[in-house]
């Protein structure tokens, strides 16, 4: 039988000692820790500004089409905004842009007739080429090939969008004009 101790006036079994702490030395064996898988973790998309809604005319601030005015069609799951020029007006195709690189204007277009339900982030995924490429191939860069599916979708969206643009006077010329600043302009005082 275990020896009895008197603690606080009561009799009970002897208390066991606490386990020994790890100490200040490294463990003798290498302990494998699992690597962090960044792909498995899904980041939540950032909340888009309240001024960016479907039908809002946006000014692109960066990228190939900077300075162009485009129409916002919808906000995608990734937090990016789906926009179109329309292509016939200013040459901007269906593309995704980050809301951080746009200025929302007060001009609105009715895009209720434009069907973009089938366009999502996977629509813009790049297709990996099956042939193996050398790092230093020495050939001329391959031109970008636009698929027939994208051309058909662009025509379908542009047809509906151009009807809405033509319904508003001078909107077509506004979308075709580039946004620029001159030396005397004060952007912090401008109202878009």
Short mmCIF file of C-alpha atoms in Angstrom, two decimals:
data_model
loop_
_atom_site.label_atom_id
_atom_site.label_comp_id
_atom_site.label_asym_id
_atom_site.label_seq_id
_atom_site.Cartn_x
_atom_site.Cartn_y
_atom_site.Cartn_z
CA UNK A 1 0.00 0.00 0.00
CA UNK A 2 1.21 3.53 -0.84
CA UNK A 3 2.26 5.72 2.06
CA UNK A 4 -0.35 8.22 3.19
CA UNK A 5 0.32 11.94 3.60
CA UNK A 6 -1.67 14.46 5.50
CA UNK A 7 -2.54 17.42 3.23
CA UNK A 8 -4.79 20.19 4.53
CA UNK A 9 -5.93 18.00 7.34
CA UNK A 10 -7.04 15.11 5.09
CA UNK A 11 -5.35 11.81 4.46
CA UNK A 12 -4.76 10.76 0.83
CA UNK A 13 -2.37 8.93 -1.46
CA UNK A 14 1.10 10.32 -2.10
CA UNK A 15 1.16 12.78 -5.03
CA UNK A 16 3.17 11.73 -8.10
CA UNK A 17 5.92 14.06 -9.30
CA UNK A 18 5.35 16.09 -12.46
CA UNK A 19 7.03 14.74 -15.61
CA UNK A 20 10.48 16.12 -16.33
CA UNK A 21 10.46 19.12 -18.65
CA UNK A 22 12.11 18.85 -22.04
CA UNK A 23 15.02 20.97 -20.86
CA UNK A 24 17.26 23.26 -22.74
CA UNK A 25 18.76 20.67 -25.11
CA UNK A 26 17.58 19.68 -28.56
CA UNK A 27 16.00 16.23 -28.93
CA UNK A 28 18.37 13.46 -29.89
CA UNK A 29 16.24 12.30 -32.81
CA UNK A 30 15.06 14.46 -35.70
CA UNK A 31 11.35 14.99 -35.42
CA UNK A 32 9.67 15.30 -38.81
CA UNK A 33 7.21 18.15 -38.98
CA UNK A 34 4.70 18.27 -41.83
CA UNK A 35 5.30 20.91 -44.49
CA UNK A 36 2.77 23.66 -44.88
CA UNK A 37 0.58 23.16 -47.93
CA UNK A 38 -0.34 26.61 -49.18
CA UNK A 39 -2.52 25.25 -51.97
CA UNK A 40 -4.86 23.46 -49.57
CA UNK A 41 -5.55 26.63 -47.62
CA UNK A 42 -8.19 28.71 -49.36
CA UNK A 43 -7.90 32.42 -48.89
CA UNK A 44 -11.14 34.29 -48.71
CA UNK A 45 -11.56 36.88 -51.43
CA UNK A 46 -11.27 40.48 -50.36
CA UNK A 47 -14.47 42.47 -50.16
CA UNK A 48 -14.95 44.68 -53.20
CA UNK A 49 -15.71 48.38 -52.72
CA UNK A 50 -19.38 49.30 -52.65
CA UNK A 51 -18.90 51.64 -55.64
CA UNK A 52 -17.93 48.70 -57.92
CA UNK A 53 -21.20 47.09 -58.99
CA UNK A 54 -22.30 45.44 -62.24
CA UNK A 55 -22.83 48.19 -64.80
CA UNK A 56 -20.41 50.71 -63.29
CA UNK A 57 -17.96 52.32 -65.71
CA UNK A 58 -14.42 51.83 -64.38
CA UNK A 59 -11.12 53.46 -65.32
CA UNK A 60 -8.22 51.00 -65.49
CA UNK A 61 -5.09 52.30 -63.75
CA UNK A 62 -2.54 49.58 -64.54
CA UNK A 63 -1.76 46.89 -67.06
CA UNK A 64 -1.90 46.75 -70.79
CA UNK A 65 -5.15 48.73 -71.03
CA UNK A 66 -4.37 51.46 -68.48
CA UNK A 67 -6.31 54.64 -69.05
CA UNK A 68 -9.18 52.83 -70.78
CA UNK A 69 -12.75 53.03 -69.57
CA UNK A 70 -14.52 49.68 -69.21
CA UNK A 71 -17.87 48.36 -67.97
CA UNK A 72 -17.91 46.11 -64.88
CA UNK A 73 -19.98 43.00 -65.56
CA UNK A 74 -19.72 41.05 -62.28
CA UNK A 75 -17.49 40.27 -59.32
CA UNK A 76 -15.93 36.80 -59.50
CA UNK A 77 -15.34 34.37 -56.59
CA UNK A 78 -11.66 35.30 -56.41
CA UNK A 79 -12.53 38.94 -55.70
CA UNK A 80 -11.51 40.09 -59.18
CA UNK A 81 -13.89 42.10 -61.35
CA UNK A 82 -14.98 40.86 -64.78
CA UNK A 83 -14.89 43.79 -67.25
CA UNK A 84 -15.33 44.37 -70.95
CA UNK A 85 -14.64 47.43 -73.13
CA UNK A 86 -16.81 46.55 -75.14
CA UNK A 87 -14.17 45.26 -77.55
CA UNK A 88 -15.66 47.03 -80.59
CA UNK A 89 -15.60 50.39 -78.82
CA UNK A 90 -12.16 50.55 -77.20
CA UNK A 91 -10.42 47.20 -77.78
CA UNK A 92 -10.65 45.84 -74.23
CA UNK A 93 -11.76 42.18 -74.28
CA UNK A 94 -13.41 40.20 -71.49
CA UNK A 95 -10.86 40.16 -68.72
CA UNK A 96 -10.40 40.08 -64.96
CA UNK A 97 -8.98 43.08 -63.11
CA UNK A 98 -8.14 43.68 -59.50
CA UNK A 99 -10.44 46.21 -57.84
CA UNK A 100 -7.37 47.88 -56.34
CA UNK A 101 -6.32 49.06 -59.81
CA UNK A 102 -9.53 50.71 -60.95
CA UNK A 103 -11.36 53.97 -60.30
CA UNK A 104 -15.14 53.62 -60.16
CA UNK A 105 -17.01 56.44 -61.88
CA UNK A 106 -20.55 57.59 -61.25
CA UNK A 107 -21.59 56.53 -64.77
CA UNK A 108 -23.78 53.42 -64.89
CA UNK A 109 -24.85 51.12 -67.73
CA UNK A 110 -27.80 48.73 -67.58
CA UNK A 111 -26.18 45.27 -67.89
CA UNK A 112 -29.19 43.22 -66.86
CA UNK A 113 -29.50 41.86 -70.41
CA UNK A 114 -25.83 40.76 -70.55
CA UNK A 115 -25.48 37.05 -69.72
CA UNK A 116 -22.12 36.32 -68.02
CA UNK A 117 -23.27 33.48 -65.75
CA UNK A 118 -21.05 30.93 -67.52
CA UNK A 119 -17.88 33.02 -67.09
CA UNK A 120 -15.93 32.34 -63.89
CA UNK A 121 -12.30 32.15 -62.75
CA UNK A 122 -11.79 28.73 -64.34
CA UNK A 123 -12.74 30.26 -67.71
CA UNK A 124 -9.50 32.27 -67.64
CA UNK A 125 -7.22 29.36 -66.62
CA UNK A 126 -4.30 28.77 -68.95
CA UNK A 127 -3.97 25.47 -70.74
CA UNK A 128 -0.62 23.77 -70.26
CA UNK A 129 1.09 22.79 -73.49
CA UNK A 130 1.63 19.07 -73.99
CA UNK A 131 4.96 19.43 -75.76
CA UNK A 132 8.08 19.90 -73.71
CA UNK A 133 9.82 23.20 -74.20
CA UNK A 134 13.45 23.94 -73.69
CA UNK A 135 14.31 26.87 -71.49
CA UNK A 136 16.45 28.55 -74.13
CA UNK A 137 14.65 27.56 -77.28
CA UNK A 138 15.99 30.51 -79.30
CA UNK A 139 12.83 30.67 -81.40
CA UNK A 140 10.57 33.65 -81.70
CA UNK A 141 7.92 33.89 -78.98
CA UNK A 142 4.71 32.08 -79.76
CA UNK A 143 1.79 34.39 -80.48
CA UNK A 144 -1.19 34.23 -78.19
CA UNK A 145 -3.98 32.22 -79.78
CA UNK A 146 -7.51 33.18 -78.82
CA UNK A 147 -9.85 30.20 -78.79
CA UNK A 148 -13.04 30.14 -80.81
CA UNK A 149 -14.99 29.78 -77.55
CA UNK A 150 -13.62 33.10 -76.28
CA UNK A 151 -14.36 34.84 -79.58
CA UNK A 152 -17.95 33.60 -79.51
CA UNK A 153 -18.40 34.66 -75.88
CA UNK A 154 -16.92 38.10 -76.64
CA UNK A 155 -19.33 38.63 -79.53
CA UNK A 156 -22.31 37.52 -77.44
CA UNK A 157 -21.43 39.82 -74.53
CA UNK A 158 -20.56 42.75 -76.83
CA UNK A 159 -23.86 42.49 -78.72
CA UNK A 160 -25.89 42.84 -75.52
CA UNK A 161 -23.55 45.45 -74.04
CA UNK A 162 -23.54 47.63 -77.18
CA UNK A 163 -27.36 47.81 -77.10
CA UNK A 164 -27.16 49.20 -73.57
CA UNK A 165 -24.34 51.60 -74.50
CA UNK A 166 -26.15 52.89 -77.59
CA UNK A 167 -29.25 53.62 -75.48
CA UNK A 168 -27.35 56.31 -73.56
CA UNK A 169 -26.33 59.39 -75.56
CA UNK A 170 -22.55 60.07 -75.83
CA UNK A 171 -21.67 56.99 -73.74
CA UNK A 172 -19.96 55.29 -76.68
CA UNK A 173 -17.62 58.27 -77.16
CA UNK A 174 -16.99 58.40 -73.40
CA UNK A 175 -15.93 54.74 -73.32
CA UNK A 176 -13.73 55.18 -76.40
CA UNK A 177 -11.85 58.16 -74.90
CA UNK A 178 -8.76 57.51 -72.79
CA UNK A 179 -8.44 58.91 -69.29
CA UNK A 180 -5.41 61.18 -68.96
CA UNK A 181 -4.11 63.75 -66.56
CA UNK A 182 -2.26 66.91 -67.53
CA UNK A 183 0.11 68.99 -65.44
CA UNK A 184 -2.60 71.28 -64.05
CA UNK A 185 -5.06 68.54 -63.07
CA UNK A 186 -5.57 67.83 -59.38
CA UNK A 187 -6.74 64.20 -59.06
CA UNK A 188 -7.49 64.50 -55.34
CA UNK A 189 -10.11 67.17 -56.14
CA UNK A 190 -11.71 65.30 -59.05
CA UNK A 191 -15.13 63.74 -58.80
CA UNK A 192 -15.56 60.74 -61.02
#
